[in-house]
Coordinates of C-alpha atoms in Angstrom, one line a residue:
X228 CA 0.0 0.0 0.0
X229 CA 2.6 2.4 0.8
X230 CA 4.3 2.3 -2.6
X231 CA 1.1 3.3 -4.4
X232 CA 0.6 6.6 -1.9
X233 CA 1.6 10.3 -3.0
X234 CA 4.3 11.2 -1.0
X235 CA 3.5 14.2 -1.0
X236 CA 3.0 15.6 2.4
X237 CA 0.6 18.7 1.5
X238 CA -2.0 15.2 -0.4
X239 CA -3.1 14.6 3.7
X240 CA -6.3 15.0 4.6
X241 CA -7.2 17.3 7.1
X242 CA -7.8 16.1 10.1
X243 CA -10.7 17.6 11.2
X244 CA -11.7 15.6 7.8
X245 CA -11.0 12.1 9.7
X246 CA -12.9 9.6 12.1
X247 CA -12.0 9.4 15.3
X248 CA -10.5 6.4 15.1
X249 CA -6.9 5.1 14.5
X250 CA -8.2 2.3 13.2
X251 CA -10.7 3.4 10.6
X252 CA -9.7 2.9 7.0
X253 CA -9.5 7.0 6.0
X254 CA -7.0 7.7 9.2
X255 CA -5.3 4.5 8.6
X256 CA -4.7 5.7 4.8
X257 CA -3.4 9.1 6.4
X258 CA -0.7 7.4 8.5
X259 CA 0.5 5.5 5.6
X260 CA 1.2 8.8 3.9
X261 CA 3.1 9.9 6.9
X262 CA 4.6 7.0 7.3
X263 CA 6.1 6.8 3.0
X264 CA 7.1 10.4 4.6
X265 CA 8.9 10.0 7.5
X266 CA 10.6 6.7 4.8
X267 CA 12.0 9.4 2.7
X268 CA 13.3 11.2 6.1
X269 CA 15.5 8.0 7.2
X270 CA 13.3 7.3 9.8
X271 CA 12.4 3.7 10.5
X272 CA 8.9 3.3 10.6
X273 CA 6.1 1.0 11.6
X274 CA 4.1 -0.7 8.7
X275 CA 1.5 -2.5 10.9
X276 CA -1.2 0.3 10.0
X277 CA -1.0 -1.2 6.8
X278 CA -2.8 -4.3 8.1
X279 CA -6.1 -2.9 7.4
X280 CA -5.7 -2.2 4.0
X281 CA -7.9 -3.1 1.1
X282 CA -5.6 -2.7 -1.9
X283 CA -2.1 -4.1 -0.7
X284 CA 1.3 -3.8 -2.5
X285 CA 1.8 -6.2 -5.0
X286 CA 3.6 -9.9 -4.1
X287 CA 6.9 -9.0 -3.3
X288 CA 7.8 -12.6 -5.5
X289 CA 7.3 -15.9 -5.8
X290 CA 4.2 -18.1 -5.7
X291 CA 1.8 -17.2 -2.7
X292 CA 3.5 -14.6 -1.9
X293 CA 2.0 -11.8 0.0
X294 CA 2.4 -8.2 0.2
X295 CA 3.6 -5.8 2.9
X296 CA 0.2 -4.7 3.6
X297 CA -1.9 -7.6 4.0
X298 CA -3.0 -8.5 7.6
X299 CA -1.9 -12.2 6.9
X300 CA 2.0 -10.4 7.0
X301 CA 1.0 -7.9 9.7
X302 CA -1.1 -9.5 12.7
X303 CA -0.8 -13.8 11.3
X304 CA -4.3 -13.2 9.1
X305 CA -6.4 -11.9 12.5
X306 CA -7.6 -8.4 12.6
X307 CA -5.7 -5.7 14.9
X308 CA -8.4 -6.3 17.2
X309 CA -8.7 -9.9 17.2
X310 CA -5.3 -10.1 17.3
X311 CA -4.5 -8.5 20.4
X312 CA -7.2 -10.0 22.7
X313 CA -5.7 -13.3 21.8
X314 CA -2.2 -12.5 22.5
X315 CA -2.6 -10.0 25.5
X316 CA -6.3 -10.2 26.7
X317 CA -8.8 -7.6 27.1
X318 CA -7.0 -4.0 27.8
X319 CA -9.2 -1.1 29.4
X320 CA -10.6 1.7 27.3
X321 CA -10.9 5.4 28.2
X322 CA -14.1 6.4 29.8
X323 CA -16.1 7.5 27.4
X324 CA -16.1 11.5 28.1
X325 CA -12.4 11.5 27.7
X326 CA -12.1 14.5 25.8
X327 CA -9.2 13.8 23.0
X328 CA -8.7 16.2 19.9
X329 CA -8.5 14.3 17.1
X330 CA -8.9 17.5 14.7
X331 CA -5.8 19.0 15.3
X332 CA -2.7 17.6 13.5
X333 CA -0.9 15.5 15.8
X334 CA 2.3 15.5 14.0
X335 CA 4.2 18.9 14.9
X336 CA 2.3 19.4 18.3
X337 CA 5.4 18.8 20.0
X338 CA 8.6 20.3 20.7
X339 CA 12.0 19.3 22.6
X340 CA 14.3 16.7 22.6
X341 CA 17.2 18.5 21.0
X342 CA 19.1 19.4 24.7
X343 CA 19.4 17.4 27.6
X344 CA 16.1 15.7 29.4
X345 CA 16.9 16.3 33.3
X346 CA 13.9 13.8 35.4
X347 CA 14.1 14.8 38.9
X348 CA 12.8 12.2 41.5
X349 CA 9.7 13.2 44.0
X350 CA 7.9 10.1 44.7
X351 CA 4.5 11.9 43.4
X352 CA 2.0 11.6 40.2
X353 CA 1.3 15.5 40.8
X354 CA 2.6 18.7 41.1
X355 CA 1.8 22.4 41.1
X356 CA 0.6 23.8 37.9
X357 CA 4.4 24.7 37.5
X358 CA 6.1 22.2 38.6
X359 CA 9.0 24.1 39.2
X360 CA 6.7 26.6 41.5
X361 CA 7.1 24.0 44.4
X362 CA 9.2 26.3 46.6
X363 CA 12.2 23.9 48.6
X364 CA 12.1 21.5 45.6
X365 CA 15.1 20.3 43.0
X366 CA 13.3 21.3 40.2
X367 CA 13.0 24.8 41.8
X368 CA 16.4 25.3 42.4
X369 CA 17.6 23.6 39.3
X370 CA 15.0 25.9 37.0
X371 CA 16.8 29.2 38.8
X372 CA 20.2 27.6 37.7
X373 CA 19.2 26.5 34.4
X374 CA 17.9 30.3 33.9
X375 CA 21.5 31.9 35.1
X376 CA 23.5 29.6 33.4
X377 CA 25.6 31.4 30.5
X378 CA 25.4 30.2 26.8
X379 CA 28.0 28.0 25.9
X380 CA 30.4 30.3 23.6
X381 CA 30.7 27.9 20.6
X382 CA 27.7 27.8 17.9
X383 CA 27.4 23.9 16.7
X384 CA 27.8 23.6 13.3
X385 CA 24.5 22.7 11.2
X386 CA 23.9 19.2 11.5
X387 CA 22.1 17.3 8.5
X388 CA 18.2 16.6 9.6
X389 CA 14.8 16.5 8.4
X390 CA 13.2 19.8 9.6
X391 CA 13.6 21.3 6.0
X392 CA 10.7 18.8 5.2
X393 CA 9.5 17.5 8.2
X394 CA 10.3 19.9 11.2
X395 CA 8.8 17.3 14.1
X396 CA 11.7 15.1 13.1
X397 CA 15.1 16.1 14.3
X398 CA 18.9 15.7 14.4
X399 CA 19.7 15.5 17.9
X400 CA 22.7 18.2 18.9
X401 CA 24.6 15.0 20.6
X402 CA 27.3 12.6 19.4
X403 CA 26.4 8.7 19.2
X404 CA 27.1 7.0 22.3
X405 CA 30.6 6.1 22.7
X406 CA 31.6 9.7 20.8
X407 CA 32.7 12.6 22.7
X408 CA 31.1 16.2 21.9
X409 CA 32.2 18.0 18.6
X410 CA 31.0 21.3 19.2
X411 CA 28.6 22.5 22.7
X412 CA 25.1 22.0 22.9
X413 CA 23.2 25.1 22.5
X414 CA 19.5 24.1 23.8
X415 CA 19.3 24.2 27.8
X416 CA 17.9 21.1 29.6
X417 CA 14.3 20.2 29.8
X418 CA 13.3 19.5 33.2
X419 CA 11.2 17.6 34.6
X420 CA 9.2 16.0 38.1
X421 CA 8.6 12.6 38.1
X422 CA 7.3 9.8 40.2
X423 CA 10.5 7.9 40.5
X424 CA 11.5 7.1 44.2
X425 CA 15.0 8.9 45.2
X426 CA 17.8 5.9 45.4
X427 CA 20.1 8.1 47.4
X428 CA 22.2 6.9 50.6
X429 CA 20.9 10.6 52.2
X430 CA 17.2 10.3 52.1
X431 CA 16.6 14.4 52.1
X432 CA 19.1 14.3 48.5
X433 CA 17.1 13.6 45.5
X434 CA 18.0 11.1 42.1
X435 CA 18.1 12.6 38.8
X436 CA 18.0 10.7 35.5
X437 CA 19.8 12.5 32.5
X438 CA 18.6 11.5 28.6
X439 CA 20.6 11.2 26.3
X440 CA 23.5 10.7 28.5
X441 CA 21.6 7.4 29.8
X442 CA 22.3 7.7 33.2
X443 CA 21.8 7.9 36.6
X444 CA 23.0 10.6 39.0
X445 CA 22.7 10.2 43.2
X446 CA 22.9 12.2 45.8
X447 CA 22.0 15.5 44.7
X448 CA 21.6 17.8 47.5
X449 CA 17.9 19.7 47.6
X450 CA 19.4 22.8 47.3
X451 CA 20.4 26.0 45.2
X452 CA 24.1 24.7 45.5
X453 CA 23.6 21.0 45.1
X454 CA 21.7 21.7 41.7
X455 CA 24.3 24.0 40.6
X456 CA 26.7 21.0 41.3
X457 CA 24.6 18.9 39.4
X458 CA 24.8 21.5 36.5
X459 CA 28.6 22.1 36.7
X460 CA 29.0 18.3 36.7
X461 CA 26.7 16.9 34.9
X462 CA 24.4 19.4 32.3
X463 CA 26.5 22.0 31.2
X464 CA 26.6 22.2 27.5
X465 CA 30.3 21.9 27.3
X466 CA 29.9 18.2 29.3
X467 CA 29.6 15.0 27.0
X468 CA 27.8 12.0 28.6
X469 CA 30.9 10.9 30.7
X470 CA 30.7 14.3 32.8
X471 CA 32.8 16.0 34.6
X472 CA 35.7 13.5 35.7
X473 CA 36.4 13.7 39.2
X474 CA 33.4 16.5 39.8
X475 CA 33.4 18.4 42.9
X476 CA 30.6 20.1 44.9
X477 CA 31.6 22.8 47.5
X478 CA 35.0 21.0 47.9
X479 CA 33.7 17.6 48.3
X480 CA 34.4 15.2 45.5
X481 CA 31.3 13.2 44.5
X482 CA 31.2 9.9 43.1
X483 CA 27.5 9.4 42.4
X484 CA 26.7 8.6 38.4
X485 CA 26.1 5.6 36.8
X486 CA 24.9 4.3 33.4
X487 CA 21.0 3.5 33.2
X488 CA 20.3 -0.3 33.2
X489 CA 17.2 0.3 31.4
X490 CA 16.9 -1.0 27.6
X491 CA 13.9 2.0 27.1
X492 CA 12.5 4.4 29.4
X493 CA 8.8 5.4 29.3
X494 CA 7.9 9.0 30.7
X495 CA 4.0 9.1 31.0
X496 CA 2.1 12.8 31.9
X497 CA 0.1 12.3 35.0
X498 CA -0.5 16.2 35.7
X499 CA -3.7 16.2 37.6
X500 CA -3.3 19.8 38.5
X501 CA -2.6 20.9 34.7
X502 CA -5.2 18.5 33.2
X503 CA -7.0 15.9 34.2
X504 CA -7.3 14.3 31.3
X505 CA -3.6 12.7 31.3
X506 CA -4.0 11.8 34.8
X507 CA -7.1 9.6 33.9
X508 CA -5.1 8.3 30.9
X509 CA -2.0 7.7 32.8
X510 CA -3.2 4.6 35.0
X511 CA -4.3 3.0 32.2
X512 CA -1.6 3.1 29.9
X513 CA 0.8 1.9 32.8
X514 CA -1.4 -1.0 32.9
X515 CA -1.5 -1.8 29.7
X516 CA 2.1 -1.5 29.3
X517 CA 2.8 -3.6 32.1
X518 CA 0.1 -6.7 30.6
X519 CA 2.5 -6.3 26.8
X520 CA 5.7 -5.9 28.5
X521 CA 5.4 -9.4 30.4
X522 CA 4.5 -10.9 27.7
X523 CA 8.2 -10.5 26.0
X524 CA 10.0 -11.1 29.3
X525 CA 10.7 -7.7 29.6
X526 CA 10.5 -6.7 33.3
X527 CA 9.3 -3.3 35.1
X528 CA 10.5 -0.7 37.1
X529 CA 8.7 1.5 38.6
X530 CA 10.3 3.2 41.6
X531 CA 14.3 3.3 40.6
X532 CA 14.8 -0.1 42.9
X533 CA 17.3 -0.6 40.1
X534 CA 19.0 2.0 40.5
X535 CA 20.8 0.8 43.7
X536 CA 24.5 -0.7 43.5
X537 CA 24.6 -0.9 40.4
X538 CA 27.9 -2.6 38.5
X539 CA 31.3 -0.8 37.6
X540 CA 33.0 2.5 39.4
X541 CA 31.2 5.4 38.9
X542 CA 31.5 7.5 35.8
X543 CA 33.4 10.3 38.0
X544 CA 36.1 7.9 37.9
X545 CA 37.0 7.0 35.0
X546 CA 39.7 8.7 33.4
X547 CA 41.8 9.1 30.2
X548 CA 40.8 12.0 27.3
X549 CA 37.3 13.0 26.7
X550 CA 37.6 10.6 23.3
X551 CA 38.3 7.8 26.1
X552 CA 35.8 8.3 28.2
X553 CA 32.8 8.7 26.3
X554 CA 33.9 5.6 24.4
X555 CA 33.9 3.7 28.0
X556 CA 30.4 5.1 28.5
X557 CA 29.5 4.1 24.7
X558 CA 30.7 0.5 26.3
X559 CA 28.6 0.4 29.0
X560 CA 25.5 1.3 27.2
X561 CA 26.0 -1.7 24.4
X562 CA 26.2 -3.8 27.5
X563 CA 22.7 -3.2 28.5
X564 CA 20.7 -6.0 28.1
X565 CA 18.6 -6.0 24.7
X566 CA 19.9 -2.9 24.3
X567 CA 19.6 -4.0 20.1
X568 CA 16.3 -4.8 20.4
X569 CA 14.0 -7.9 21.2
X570 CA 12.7 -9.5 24.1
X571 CA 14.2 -9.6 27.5
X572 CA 15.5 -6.3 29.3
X573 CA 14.3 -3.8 31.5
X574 CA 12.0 -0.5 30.9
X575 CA 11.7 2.2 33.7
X576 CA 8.4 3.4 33.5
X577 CA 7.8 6.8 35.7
X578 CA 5.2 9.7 35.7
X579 CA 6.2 13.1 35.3
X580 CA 5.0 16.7 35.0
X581 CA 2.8 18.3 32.1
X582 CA 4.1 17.8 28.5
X583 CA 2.6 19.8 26.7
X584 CA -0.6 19.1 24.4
X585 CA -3.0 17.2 27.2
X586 CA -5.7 17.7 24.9
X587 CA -3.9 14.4 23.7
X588 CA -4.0 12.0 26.1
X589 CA -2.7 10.0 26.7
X590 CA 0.6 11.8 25.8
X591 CA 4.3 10.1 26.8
X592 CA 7.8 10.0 25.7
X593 CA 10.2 7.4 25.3
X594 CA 14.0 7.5 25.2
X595 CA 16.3 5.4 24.5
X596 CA 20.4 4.6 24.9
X597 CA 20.7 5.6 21.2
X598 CA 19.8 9.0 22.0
X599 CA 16.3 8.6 20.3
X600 CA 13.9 10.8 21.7
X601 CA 9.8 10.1 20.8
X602 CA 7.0 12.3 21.9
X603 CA 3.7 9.9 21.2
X604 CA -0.2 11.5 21.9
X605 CA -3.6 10.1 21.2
X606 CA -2.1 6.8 23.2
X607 CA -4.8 4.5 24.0
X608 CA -4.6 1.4 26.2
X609 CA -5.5 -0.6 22.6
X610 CA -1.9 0.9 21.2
X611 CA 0.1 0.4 23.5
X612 CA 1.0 -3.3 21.8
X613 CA 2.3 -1.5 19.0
X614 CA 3.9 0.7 21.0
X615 CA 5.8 -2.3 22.3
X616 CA 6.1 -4.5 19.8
X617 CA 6.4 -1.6 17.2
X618 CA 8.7 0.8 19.0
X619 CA 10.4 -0.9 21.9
X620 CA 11.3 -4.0 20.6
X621 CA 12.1 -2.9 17.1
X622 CA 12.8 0.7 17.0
X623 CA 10.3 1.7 14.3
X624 CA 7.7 4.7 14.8
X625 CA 4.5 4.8 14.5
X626 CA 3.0 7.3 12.5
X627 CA -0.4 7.9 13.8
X628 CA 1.0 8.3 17.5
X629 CA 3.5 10.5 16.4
X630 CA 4.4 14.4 17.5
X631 CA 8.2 14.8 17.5
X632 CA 11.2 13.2 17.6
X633 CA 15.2 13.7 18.0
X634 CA 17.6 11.5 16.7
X635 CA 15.7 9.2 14.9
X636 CA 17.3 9.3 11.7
X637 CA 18.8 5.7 10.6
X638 CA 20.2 5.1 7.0
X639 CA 19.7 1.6 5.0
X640 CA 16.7 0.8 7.0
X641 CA 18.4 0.5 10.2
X642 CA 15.9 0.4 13.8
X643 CA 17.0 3.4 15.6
X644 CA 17.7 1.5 18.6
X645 CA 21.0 1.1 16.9
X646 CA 23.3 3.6 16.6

């Protein structure tokens, strides 16, 4: 089906013009557009909305035969439908007065991904409207910093990306793991709360996960000086995933950051406060998630138990050139399990603050140790398999879920779980 679709980008129906449905055959038809789109982009995408598609691609060759858009090569000759009650049961369904736009275009709702991605533990599902309004808090004290913080001097130069033709899809502004930092990176972090559970020795310090950098950072004093430590060692623009090597905090040298064990990490908006539509949707697509994910032996975590002891010295320790450290970081990474793809692994899965775009829901991100960065919306409980077995375990988007993403890019076909 995709071959015999315009590519052209400006042939989409409106999408006030569609049902409200991501399974009905006119929206279905739109994705595929997108998705011969985001094709010419580099970006690896899902084919599975193809499955409902009465016109398939011709037989690729060979007797019987069958082409990349019939639901016997999609779902093994079942519906969508039927298929996923078989293989993972009944999942729930948004109440019925959910309000979701489906109207607006979904694709370019979105924006970020291009700096750092700074999640701050709190042990909650909500927060003040601003999340960085809660007086005493990290995110507080790291906002103020972020704020003061000069530019780094250098301007990057222009990396090759799709936002001439397709500005939701990005480069990102950092190196491959394992590649140390050519030039600073311009954008300033995004921050945000989340639910994860602080794994530090010092119960009043907080935890703080930092994407792309795929790591882990402890002890992280609840203060205006512990998150300008964390900034000096760990965010500045001029610091590659390794860090600051040996970094110090008001004389004291900390040893506190490790690399992530997590194969994926799923960021879901829970921000009763800000709307309370994604904290009705949030619930439900942890559940899901949970049913698909333990179905491919991929286990859960949900608190940052992980987090604790985890294996090798920490990254404030290791030494050499900036070449040699980020390719000892780029080492660690590879070593996570499934890291490549497929069954097995670990996913963090945490709430966090508004994301922007709640009339959405439900609306997450997902990183990953490649450095790919996805902002999905319009997630319902009933997508979340191809969320898993689409995006997760394959590193392919899906274009009807899609509102940004960083780093995506892959020539020759490649998943962008690789890198």
């Amino acid at each position: 089906m995709l071959g015999k679709l315009t590519s052209a980008f400006s042939a989409l129906k409106p999408s006030s013009a569609l049902p409200s449905s991501h399974h009905a055959t006119p929206r279905v038809e739109s994705y595929a557009q997108l998705a011969k789109q985001l094709e010419t982009a580099s970006v690896p995408v899902s084919a599975s909305d193809c499955s409902t598609c009465d016109d398939p691609c011709p037989p690729p060759s060979g007797e019987g035969a069958t082409g990349a858009g019939t639901v016997a090569e999609v779902y093994d000759g079942k519906s969508y439908e039927e298929y996923i009650h078989d293989k993972y049961g009944d999942l729930d369904e948004y109440p019925a007065g959910l309000d979701v736009d489906w109207e607006s275009d979904l694709a370019g709702s979105a924006k970020g991904g291009k700096g750092r991605v700074v999640v701050i533990s709190t042990g909650k599902s909500d927060w003040e409207r601003d999340h960085t309004d809660e007086k005493d808090s990290l995110a507080h004290h790291l906002a103020k910093v972020v704020e003061s913080a000069p530019a780094p001097c250098a301007t990057p130069s222009k990396t090759a990306d799709s936002s001439d033709t397709l500005p939701y899809v990005s480069a990102s502004a950092f190196p491959p793991p394992s590649a140390p930092l050519s030039s600073p990176i311009q954008p300033p972090p995004s921050l945000y709360s989340s639910s994860l559970i602080s794994q530090s020795d010092d119960p009043s310090d907080q935890t703080v996960l930092v994407f792309p950098d795929w790591k882990v950072v402890h002890e992280v004093e609840n203060s205006r000086e512990g998150a300008q430590g964390l900034y000096a060692a760990a965010l500045s623009g001029e610091l590659g995933r390794a860090g600051k090597e040996g970094a110090e905090e008001n004389g004291i040298g900390r040893r506190r950051s490790w690399v992530l064990p997590y194969r994926a990490i799923v960021l879901l908006c829970s921000h009763k406060r800000r709307d309370k539509r994604c904290h009705i949707a949030a619930p439900l697509l942890r559940s899901a998630l949970h049913t698909c994910l333990e179905q491919h032996d991929i286990t859960i975590d949900e608190t940052g138990s992980s987090l604790c002891h985890l294996d090798g010295p920490p990254l404030e320790e290791v030494g050499g050139s900036d070449a040699e450290r980020e390719a000892e970081v780029g080492k660690r990474i590879k070593a996570i399990e499934s890291v490549d793809g497929g069954e097995g692994g670990e996913v963090g899965i945490f709430d966090i603050n508004h994301l922007g775009g709640h009339r959405y829901a439900g609306v997450m991100l997902i990183l990953f140790p490649s450095g790919a960065y996805i902002s999905y919306g319009r997630v319902t409980p009933q997508e979340i398999p191809r969320v898993v077995e689409d995006t997760i375990l394959q590193g392919k988007i899906i274009p009807g879920l899609l509102r940004n993403a960083v780093g995506v890019s892959r020539p020759e076909g490649k998943g962008f779980l690789s890198w």
